[in-house]
mmCIF file of C-alpha atoms and ligand atoms in Angstrom:
data_model
loop_
_atom_site.group_PDB
_atom_site.id
_atom_site.type_symbol
_atom_site.label_atom_id
_atom_site.label_comp_id
_atom_site.label_asym_id
_atom_site.label_seq_id
_atom_site.Cartn_x
_atom_site.Cartn_y
_atom_site.Cartn_z
ATOM 1 C CA MET M 429 -10.115 40.173 -34.956
ATOM 2 C CA PRO M 430 -11.250 39.477 -31.352
ATOM 3 C CA LEU M 431 -8.891 39.426 -28.384
ATOM 4 C CA PRO M 432 -7.704 35.906 -27.499
ATOM 5 C CA ALA M 433 -10.041 34.497 -24.823
ATOM 6 C CA LEU M 434 -7.374 34.502 -22.103
ATOM 7 C CA LEU M 435 -6.902 38.263 -22.534
ATOM 8 C CA GLN M 436 -10.623 38.899 -22.607
ATOM 9 C CA ASN M 437 -12.273 36.734 -19.975
ATOM 10 C CA ARG M 438 -9.658 36.570 -17.274
ATOM 11 C CA LEU M 439 -8.764 40.246 -16.826
ATOM 12 C CA ALA M 440 -10.292 42.548 -14.214
ATOM 13 C CA LEU M 441 -8.903 45.523 -16.143
ATOM 14 C CA PRO M 442 -7.590 45.759 -19.747
ATOM 15 C CA VAL M 443 -3.959 45.996 -18.643
ATOM 16 C CA ILE M 444 -0.712 44.162 -19.227
ATOM 17 C CA ALA M 445 1.852 45.036 -16.553
ATOM 18 C CA ALA M 446 4.954 45.366 -18.723
ATOM 19 C CA PRO M 447 8.113 43.330 -18.175
ATOM 20 C CA MET M 448 10.889 45.365 -16.549
ATOM 21 C CA PHE M 449 14.545 44.389 -16.490
ATOM 22 C CA LEU M 450 15.778 44.079 -12.886
ATOM 23 C CA VAL M 451 12.460 45.410 -11.483
ATOM 24 C CA SER M 452 9.978 42.586 -12.235
ATOM 25 C CA SER M 453 10.174 39.583 -9.914
ATOM 26 C CA PRO M 454 7.958 36.544 -9.371
ATOM 27 C CA GLU M 455 6.510 38.321 -6.316
ATOM 28 C CA LEU M 456 5.486 41.346 -8.427
ATOM 29 C CA VAL M 457 4.051 39.205 -11.246
ATOM 30 C CA ILE M 458 2.091 36.990 -8.843
ATOM 31 C CA ALA M 459 0.574 40.089 -7.227
ATOM 32 C CA GLN M 460 -0.316 41.516 -10.658
ATOM 33 C CA CYS M 461 -1.954 38.298 -11.882
ATOM 34 C CA ARG M 462 -3.835 37.833 -8.608
ATOM 35 C CA ALA M 463 -5.121 41.411 -8.946
ATOM 36 C CA GLY M 464 -6.520 40.558 -12.397
ATOM 37 C CA ILE M 465 -4.018 42.043 -14.832
ATOM 38 C CA VAL M 466 -1.406 40.245 -16.916
ATOM 39 C CA GLY M 467 1.951 40.277 -15.112
ATOM 40 C CA ALA M 468 5.068 39.880 -17.236
ATOM 41 C CA ILE M 469 8.529 38.658 -16.272
ATOM 42 C CA PRO M 470 11.674 39.049 -18.407
ATOM 43 C CA ALA M 471 13.314 35.599 -18.517
ATOM 44 C CA LEU M 472 16.688 37.336 -18.222
ATOM 45 C CA ASN M 473 15.796 38.728 -14.790
ATOM 46 C CA ALA M 474 16.638 35.242 -13.511
ATOM 47 C CA ARG M 475 20.398 34.826 -13.247
ATOM 48 C CA SER M 476 20.200 31.359 -14.816
ATOM 49 C CA SER M 477 17.732 29.208 -16.738
ATOM 50 C CA GLU M 478 17.462 26.933 -13.661
ATOM 51 C CA ILE M 479 16.307 29.868 -11.544
ATOM 52 C CA PHE M 480 13.935 30.919 -14.329
ATOM 53 C CA SER M 481 12.431 27.419 -14.340
ATOM 54 C CA GLY M 482 11.790 27.706 -10.591
ATOM 55 C CA TRP M 483 10.044 31.028 -11.178
ATOM 56 C CA LEU M 484 7.713 29.464 -13.743
ATOM 57 C CA ASP M 485 6.960 26.673 -11.228
ATOM 58 C CA GLN M 486 5.760 29.404 -8.867
ATOM 59 C CA LEU M 487 3.730 31.186 -11.563
ATOM 60 C CA GLY M 488 2.210 27.853 -12.582
ATOM 61 C CA ASN M 489 0.679 27.629 -9.098
ATOM 62 C CA LEU M 490 -1.435 30.750 -9.590
ATOM 63 C CA PRO M 491 -5.143 29.995 -9.102
ATOM 64 C CA ALA M 492 -7.283 29.499 -12.213
ATOM 65 C CA THR M 493 -9.108 32.736 -11.343
ATOM 66 C CA ALA M 494 -5.911 34.780 -11.706
ATOM 67 C CA ALA M 495 -4.994 36.607 -14.907
ATOM 68 C CA PRO M 496 -2.494 34.791 -17.145
ATOM 69 C CA TYR M 497 1.204 35.546 -16.757
ATOM 70 C CA ALA M 498 3.554 36.503 -19.592
ATOM 71 C CA VAL M 499 7.249 35.852 -20.189
ATOM 72 C CA ASN M 500 9.402 38.361 -22.045
ATOM 73 C CA LEU M 501 12.004 36.808 -24.343
ATOM 74 C CA ILE M 502 14.658 38.866 -26.123
ATOM 75 C CA LEU M 503 15.060 37.524 -29.667
ATOM 76 C CA HIS M 504 18.514 38.860 -30.367
ATOM 77 C CA PRO M 505 21.678 36.913 -31.224
ATOM 78 C CA SER M 506 23.312 38.265 -28.047
ATOM 79 C CA ASN M 507 20.753 36.340 -25.941
ATOM 80 C CA THR M 508 22.549 33.016 -25.627
ATOM 81 C CA ARG M 509 19.884 31.731 -23.219
ATOM 82 C CA LEU M 510 17.006 32.000 -25.682
ATOM 83 C CA GLU M 511 16.807 28.300 -26.593
ATOM 84 C CA ALA M 512 17.048 27.107 -22.983
ATOM 85 C CA ASP M 513 14.503 29.668 -21.754
ATOM 86 C CA LEU M 514 12.105 28.887 -24.603
ATOM 87 C CA ALA M 515 12.303 25.170 -23.740
ATOM 88 C CA ILE M 516 11.427 26.042 -20.106
ATOM 89 C CA CYS M 517 8.434 28.101 -21.313
ATOM 90 C CA GLU M 518 7.410 25.059 -23.366
ATOM 91 C CA GLN M 519 7.669 22.699 -20.354
ATOM 92 C CA HIS M 520 5.549 25.091 -18.299
ATOM 93 C CA ARG M 521 3.167 25.922 -21.164
ATOM 94 C CA ALA M 522 3.616 29.643 -20.482
ATOM 95 C CA PRO M 523 0.327 31.222 -21.591
ATOM 96 C CA VAL M 524 1.674 34.481 -23.058
ATOM 97 C CA ILE M 525 5.080 35.177 -24.581
ATOM 98 C CA ILE M 526 6.121 38.767 -25.264
ATOM 99 C CA THR M 527 8.967 38.872 -27.759
ATOM 100 C CA SER M 528 11.281 41.857 -28.150
ATOM 101 C CA MET M 529 13.875 42.954 -30.717
ATOM 102 C CA SER M 530 12.824 40.591 -33.499
ATOM 103 C CA ALA M 531 9.741 38.525 -34.392
ATOM 104 C CA ARG M 532 10.265 34.966 -35.609
ATOM 105 C CA ALA M 533 7.749 32.606 -37.204
ATOM 106 C CA ASP M 534 9.572 29.532 -35.819
ATOM 107 C CA VAL M 535 9.199 30.848 -32.265
ATOM 108 C CA VAL M 536 5.525 31.680 -32.866
ATOM 109 C CA GLU M 537 4.925 28.122 -34.136
ATOM 110 C CA ARG M 538 6.557 26.600 -31.064
ATOM 111 C CA VAL M 539 4.486 28.735 -28.712
ATOM 112 C CA HIS M 540 1.291 27.895 -30.607
ATOM 113 C CA ALA M 541 2.146 24.180 -30.366
ATOM 114 C CA TRP M 542 1.818 24.329 -26.563
ATOM 115 C CA GLY M 543 -1.294 26.536 -26.731
ATOM 116 C CA GLY M 544 0.356 29.856 -25.890
ATOM 117 C CA ILE M 545 0.082 33.193 -27.668
ATOM 118 C CA VAL M 546 2.791 35.591 -28.824
ATOM 119 C CA LEU M 547 2.652 39.353 -28.518
ATOM 120 C CA HIS M 548 5.517 41.270 -30.095
ATOM 121 C CA ASP M 549 6.622 44.750 -29.067
ATOM 122 C CA VAL M 550 7.401 47.305 -31.757
ATOM 123 C CA VAL M 551 8.242 51.002 -31.993
ATOM 124 C CA ASN M 552 7.078 51.738 -35.539
ATOM 125 C CA ALA M 553 4.700 50.536 -38.261
ATOM 126 C CA ARG M 554 7.468 48.926 -40.324
ATOM 127 C CA HIS M 555 8.337 46.596 -37.446
ATOM 128 C CA ALA M 556 4.614 46.019 -36.851
ATOM 129 C CA ARG M 557 4.127 44.803 -40.444
ATOM 130 C CA LYS M 558 7.158 42.533 -40.126
ATOM 131 C CA ALA M 559 5.854 40.989 -36.905
ATOM 132 C CA ILE M 560 2.417 40.430 -38.448
ATOM 133 C CA SER M 561 4.077 38.625 -41.366
ATOM 134 C CA GLN M 562 5.711 36.267 -38.824
ATOM 135 C CA GLY M 563 2.282 35.255 -37.484
ATOM 136 C CA VAL M 564 2.278 36.904 -34.048
ATOM 137 C CA ASP M 565 -1.058 36.965 -32.205
ATOM 138 C CA GLY M 566 -0.916 40.625 -31.292
ATOM 139 C CA LEU M 567 1.293 43.678 -31.077
ATOM 140 C CA VAL M 568 2.523 45.871 -28.277
ATOM 141 C CA LEU M 569 3.047 49.411 -29.537
ATOM 142 C CA VAL M 570 5.702 51.108 -27.436
ATOM 143 C CA ALA M 571 5.252 54.824 -28.018
ATOM 144 C CA GLY M 572 7.268 57.894 -27.087
ATOM 145 C CA GLY M 573 7.548 58.651 -23.378
ATOM 146 C CA ALA M 574 7.674 54.975 -22.380
ATOM 147 C CA GLY M 575 10.099 53.641 -19.797
ATOM 148 C CA GLY M 576 12.838 51.218 -20.823
ATOM 149 C CA HIS M 577 13.604 51.004 -24.541
ATOM 150 C CA ALA M 578 10.990 53.468 -25.678
ATOM 151 C CA GLY M 579 9.873 54.465 -29.117
ATOM 152 C CA SER M 580 9.722 58.064 -30.213
ATOM 153 C CA LEU M 581 6.315 58.119 -31.916
ATOM 154 C CA ASN M 582 3.274 59.939 -30.636
ATOM 155 C CA PRO M 583 0.914 57.260 -29.252
ATOM 156 C CA ILE M 584 -2.204 58.472 -31.068
ATOM 157 C CA GLY M 585 -0.515 58.733 -34.459
ATOM 158 C CA PHE M 586 1.147 55.358 -33.903
ATOM 159 C CA VAL M 587 -2.021 53.450 -32.935
ATOM 160 C CA ARG M 588 -4.092 55.039 -35.698
ATOM 161 C CA GLU M 589 -1.442 54.182 -38.313
ATOM 162 C CA VAL M 590 -1.211 50.537 -37.206
ATOM 163 C CA ARG M 591 -5.011 50.261 -36.951
ATOM 164 C CA SER M 592 -5.242 51.343 -40.619
ATOM 165 C CA PHE M 593 -3.760 47.969 -41.653
ATOM 166 C CA TYR M 594 -4.193 45.671 -38.628
ATOM 167 C CA ASP M 595 -7.382 44.684 -36.800
ATOM 168 C CA GLY M 596 -5.725 42.231 -34.383
ATOM 169 C CA PRO M 597 -5.021 42.599 -30.684
ATOM 170 C CA LEU M 598 -3.098 45.759 -29.792
ATOM 171 C CA ALA M 599 -1.615 46.915 -26.509
ATOM 172 C CA LEU M 600 -0.343 50.474 -26.205
ATOM 173 C CA GLY M 601 2.520 51.463 -23.912
ATOM 174 C CA GLY M 602 4.093 54.772 -23.008
ATOM 175 C CA ALA M 603 3.418 56.994 -19.988
ATOM 176 C CA ILE M 604 0.135 55.296 -19.034
ATOM 177 C CA SER M 605 0.064 55.514 -15.257
ATOM 178 C CA ASP M 606 -3.591 55.897 -14.275
ATOM 179 C CA GLY M 607 -7.113 54.744 -15.137
ATOM 180 C CA ALA M 608 -7.832 57.654 -17.492
ATOM 181 C CA GLY M 609 -4.686 56.691 -19.417
ATOM 182 C CA ILE M 610 -5.942 53.108 -19.773
ATOM 183 C CA LEU M 611 -9.212 54.395 -21.246
ATOM 184 C CA ALA M 612 -7.269 56.783 -23.510
ATOM 185 C CA ALA M 613 -5.339 53.807 -24.951
ATOM 186 C CA GLN M 614 -8.644 52.112 -25.791
ATOM 187 C CA ALA M 615 -10.166 55.298 -27.188
ATOM 188 C CA ALA M 616 -7.176 55.610 -29.524
ATOM 189 C CA GLY M 617 -7.847 52.105 -30.837
ATOM 190 C CA ALA M 618 -5.816 49.775 -28.620
ATOM 191 C CA ASP M 619 -7.423 46.877 -26.739
ATOM 192 C CA LEU M 620 -5.126 46.955 -23.754
ATOM 193 C CA ALA M 621 -2.830 49.335 -21.912
ATOM 194 C CA TYR M 622 0.792 48.271 -21.356
ATOM 195 C CA MET M 623 2.055 49.770 -18.103
ATOM 196 C CA GLY M 624 5.580 49.591 -16.727
ATOM 197 C CA THR M 625 6.750 52.652 -14.803
ATOM 198 C CA ARG M 626 3.636 52.852 -12.573
ATOM 199 C CA PHE M 627 4.538 49.425 -11.136
ATOM 200 C CA ILE M 628 8.097 50.435 -10.167
ATOM 201 C CA ALA M 629 6.399 52.432 -7.412
ATOM 202 C CA THR M 630 4.718 49.497 -5.697
ATOM 203 C CA GLU M 631 5.540 47.573 -2.547
ATOM 204 C CA GLU M 632 6.294 44.388 -4.472
ATOM 205 C CA ALA M 633 8.604 45.850 -7.144
ATOM 206 C CA GLN M 634 12.163 44.650 -6.808
ATOM 207 C CA ALA M 635 13.672 48.152 -7.039
ATOM 208 C CA ASP M 636 15.873 50.019 -4.545
ATOM 209 C CA ALA M 637 14.020 52.265 -2.102
ATOM 210 C CA ASP M 638 16.013 55.215 -3.556
ATOM 211 C CA TYR M 639 14.889 54.277 -7.082
ATOM 212 C CA LYS M 640 11.245 54.181 -5.994
ATOM 213 C CA GLN M 641 11.656 57.551 -4.255
ATOM 214 C CA MET M 642 13.209 59.024 -7.418
ATOM 215 C CA VAL M 643 10.111 57.914 -9.375
ATOM 216 C CA LEU M 644 7.869 59.614 -6.794
ATOM 217 C CA ASP M 645 9.910 62.821 -6.926
ATOM 218 C CA ALA M 646 10.062 63.044 -10.747
ATOM 219 C CA THR M 647 7.846 64.722 -13.314
ATOM 220 C CA ALA M 648 7.850 64.131 -17.081
ATOM 221 C CA THR M 649 10.610 66.686 -17.706
ATOM 222 C CA ASP M 650 12.902 64.743 -15.333
ATOM 223 C CA ILE M 651 13.186 61.934 -17.916
ATOM 224 C CA LEU M 652 16.068 61.803 -20.413
ATOM 225 C CA TYR M 653 15.488 59.798 -23.616
ATOM 226 C CA THR M 654 18.824 58.818 -25.113
ATOM 227 C CA PRO M 655 20.561 56.004 -27.020
ATOM 228 C CA ARG M 656 23.740 56.718 -24.970
ATOM 229 C CA PHE M 657 23.379 54.013 -22.326
ATOM 230 C CA SER M 658 21.923 51.078 -24.238
ATOM 231 C CA VAL M 659 21.556 49.395 -27.642
ATOM 232 C CA ALA M 660 18.624 51.682 -28.511
ATOM 233 C CA GLY M 661 16.915 54.842 -27.282
ATOM 234 C CA ALA M 662 15.767 54.420 -23.697
ATOM 235 C CA SER M 663 14.309 56.621 -20.946
ATOM 236 C CA PHE M 664 16.152 57.347 -17.706
ATOM 237 C CA LEU M 665 15.574 59.373 -14.572
ATOM 238 C CA LYS M 666 17.804 62.440 -14.926
ATOM 239 C CA ALA M 667 18.648 62.356 -11.208
ATOM 240 C CA SER M 668 20.236 58.909 -11.672
ATOM 241 C CA VAL M 669 21.986 60.086 -14.856
ATOM 242 C CA ALA M 670 23.535 62.978 -12.892
ATOM 243 C CA ARG M 671 24.461 60.727 -9.968
ATOM 244 C CA CYS M 672 26.397 58.454 -12.360
ATOM 245 C CA GLY M 673 28.406 61.446 -13.645
ATOM 246 C CA PHE M 674 26.587 62.185 -16.921
ATOM 247 C CA ASP M 675 25.077 65.387 -18.259
ATOM 248 C CA THR M 676 21.289 65.244 -17.912
ATOM 249 C CA GLU M 677 20.593 66.786 -21.333
ATOM 250 C CA THR M 678 23.220 65.114 -23.550
ATOM 251 C CA GLY M 679 23.965 61.926 -21.611
ATOM 252 C CA LEU M 680 27.702 62.628 -22.100
ATOM 253 C CA PRO M 681 30.161 62.230 -19.205
ATOM 254 C CA VAL M 682 30.475 65.466 -17.237
ATOM 255 C CA ASP M 683 34.202 64.732 -16.932
ATOM 256 C CA THR M 684 35.134 65.070 -20.613
ATOM 257 C CA SER M 685 38.361 63.104 -20.090
ATOM 258 C CA GLN M 686 36.138 60.017 -19.548
ATOM 259 C CA GLU M 687 34.487 60.018 -22.967
ATOM 260 C CA ASN M 688 34.224 56.199 -23.065
ATOM 261 C CA LYS M 689 32.696 55.968 -19.594
ATOM 262 C CA SER M 690 29.865 53.424 -19.549
ATOM 263 C CA VAL M 691 27.251 52.472 -16.988
ATOM 264 C CA VAL M 692 24.951 49.512 -16.279
ATOM 265 C CA TRP M 693 21.164 49.489 -15.776
ATOM 266 C CA ARG M 694 21.625 48.543 -12.149
ATOM 267 C CA ASP M 695 23.082 52.024 -11.536
ATOM 268 C CA ILE M 696 21.262 54.207 -14.056
ATOM 269 C CA TRP M 697 17.542 53.971 -13.472
ATOM 270 C CA SER M 698 14.904 53.788 -16.173
ATOM 271 C CA ALA M 699 11.396 55.249 -16.028
ATOM 272 C CA GLY M 700 8.963 56.806 -18.482
ATOM 273 C CA GLN M 701 7.169 60.145 -18.697
ATOM 274 C CA GLY M 702 4.208 58.756 -16.752
ATOM 275 C CA VAL M 703 6.149 59.503 -13.515
ATOM 276 C CA GLY M 704 4.324 62.824 -13.156
ATOM 277 C CA VAL M 705 1.183 61.238 -11.698
ATOM 278 C CA ILE M 706 2.900 58.687 -9.448
ATOM 279 C CA ASN M 707 2.857 59.831 -5.844
ATOM 280 C CA ASP M 708 2.769 56.738 -3.659
ATOM 281 C CA LEU M 709 4.039 53.179 -3.175
ATOM 282 C CA PRO M 710 0.901 51.051 -2.750
ATOM 283 C CA PRO M 711 0.717 47.268 -2.784
ATOM 284 C CA VAL M 712 -0.228 46.033 -6.288
ATOM 285 C CA ALA M 713 -3.722 44.891 -5.241
ATOM 286 C CA GLU M 714 -4.557 48.367 -3.915
ATOM 287 C CA LEU M 715 -3.131 50.027 -7.032
ATOM 288 C CA VAL M 716 -5.176 47.850 -9.403
ATOM 289 C CA THR M 717 -8.371 48.535 -7.418
ATOM 290 C CA ARG M 718 -7.609 52.258 -7.723
ATOM 291 C CA LEU M 719 -6.845 52.016 -11.452
ATOM 292 C CA ALA M 720 -10.176 50.240 -11.978
ATOM 293 C CA ALA M 721 -12.047 53.001 -10.110
ATOM 294 C CA GLU M 722 -10.244 55.714 -12.112
ATOM 295 C CA TYR M 723 -10.995 53.854 -15.336
ATOM 296 C CA ARG M 724 -14.702 53.651 -14.476
ATOM 297 C CA ALA M 725 -14.772 57.324 -13.470
ATOM 298 C CA ALA M 726 -13.145 58.322 -16.769
ATOM 299 C CA ARG M 727 -15.751 56.324 -18.717
ATOM 300 C CA GLU M 728 -18.589 57.913 -16.769
ATOM 301 C CA ARG M 729 -17.148 61.396 -17.269
ATOM 302 C CA LEU M 730 -17.004 60.850 -21.022
ATOM 303 C CA ALA M 731 -20.497 59.339 -21.120
ATOM 304 C CA GLY M 732 -21.680 62.676 -19.698
HETATM 305 C C1 LIG N 498 12.854 49.824 -15.565
HETATM 306 C C2 LIG N 498 12.308 49.306 -16.863
HETATM 307 C C3 LIG N 498 12.827 48.138 -17.387
HETATM 308 C C4 LIG N 498 12.324 47.623 -18.594
HETATM 309 N N1 LIG N 498 12.794 46.429 -19.067
HETATM 310 C C5 LIG N 498 12.222 45.855 -20.148
HETATM 311 C C6 LIG N 498 12.592 44.542 -20.561
HETATM 312 O O1 LIG N 498 13.427 43.882 -19.962
HETATM 313 N N2 LIG N 498 11.991 44.027 -21.663
HETATM 314 C C7 LIG N 498 11.046 44.730 -22.358
HETATM 315 O O2 LIG N 498 10.514 44.202 -23.343
HETATM 316 N N3 LIG N 498 10.672 45.966 -21.984
HETATM 317 C C8 LIG N 498 11.218 46.529 -20.889
HETATM 318 N N4 LIG N 498 10.802 47.765 -20.458
HETATM 319 C C9 LIG N 498 9.750 48.475 -21.211
HETATM 320 C C10 LIG N 498 8.400 48.071 -20.703
HETATM 321 O O3 LIG N 498 8.173 46.703 -20.942
HETATM 322 C C11 LIG N 498 7.281 48.926 -21.348
HETATM 323 O O4 LIG N 498 7.444 49.011 -22.732
HETATM 324 C C12 LIG N 498 7.252 50.329 -20.753
HETATM 325 O O5 LIG N 498 7.511 50.282 -19.380
HETATM 326 C C13 LIG N 498 5.899 50.997 -20.986
HETATM 327 O O6 LIG N 498 5.964 52.372 -20.713
HETATM 328 P P1 LIG N 498 5.800 53.031 -19.252
HETATM 329 O O7 LIG N 498 7.009 52.626 -18.469
HETATM 330 O O8 LIG N 498 5.811 54.489 -19.562
HETATM 331 O O9 LIG N 498 4.543 52.549 -18.646
HETATM 332 C C14 LIG N 498 11.289 48.310 -19.280
HETATM 333 C C15 LIG N 498 10.771 49.482 -18.719
HETATM 334 C C16 LIG N 498 11.260 49.979 -17.523
HETATM 335 C C17 LIG N 498 10.670 51.228 -16.937
#
């Protein structure tokens, strides 16, 4: 099955910049789309649906030469804004919707009615099959080592397993932070790379300067994957885990008298294992130019 035209013809590089809670902003997404990669915004990063609508007004003003933008919608009963945010996506004819948590045929039909496409993110083949049965246009495979709510599967095994029953559009996410990683995703059988953590360390990312510095200072072993701080397993910078008073191996409170101690994502910082190759804070345009050069170099190296 070919890639939808808007993911094929309008991209300078086969990359979707992944949606990141608290980190992605309209400024970051606009820079990503202008640089020729899909930029994605979680609807819930806007404090209200009215603010979200204003953001989509801004994204709607991107030039026709820019890559399409994507909106991330959480399809979970706890998301009481889903209906309002979906209606705003409909008004703005958002070109790409990335759904998380659950895939729903009724949502896919609504998005198709305004001409959009739906990609659904999954962490295993069972969820992939379920999403396909709901009519999604493509899948995002979130493998082990990813930032945010990561899976635990090896990326190669995961892509090959899904490719054995699905020939539709696939994006692969998890620790892809440079051009060679983008090519590796394609070599494994994906069409696109799905990159989050690399974009935390950019000028436009809406993250604290200390958070960005922590990403620069970290290597893969500085990431803790744990279900302790969220509804599912997620990856966090151990330095932020320690700073919040938790053990960096178990995620348990260091002060054992505080066994019910909780923490919010604003304080405990998420990143994936791709931190090891991130050493600077470039503007997005410069980063995408570099990724494209690395991608070309990796292709040439393999071609001999
Ligand atoms: C700080 C942070 C916040 C994230 N927030 C979301 C989110 O709100 N919705 C979502 O679908 N995925 C979220 N993710 C996961 C990413 O969309 C993507 O799966 C992941 O970043 C890819 O792996 P990488 O970070 O190793 O590149 C988040 C990731 C990070 C690092």
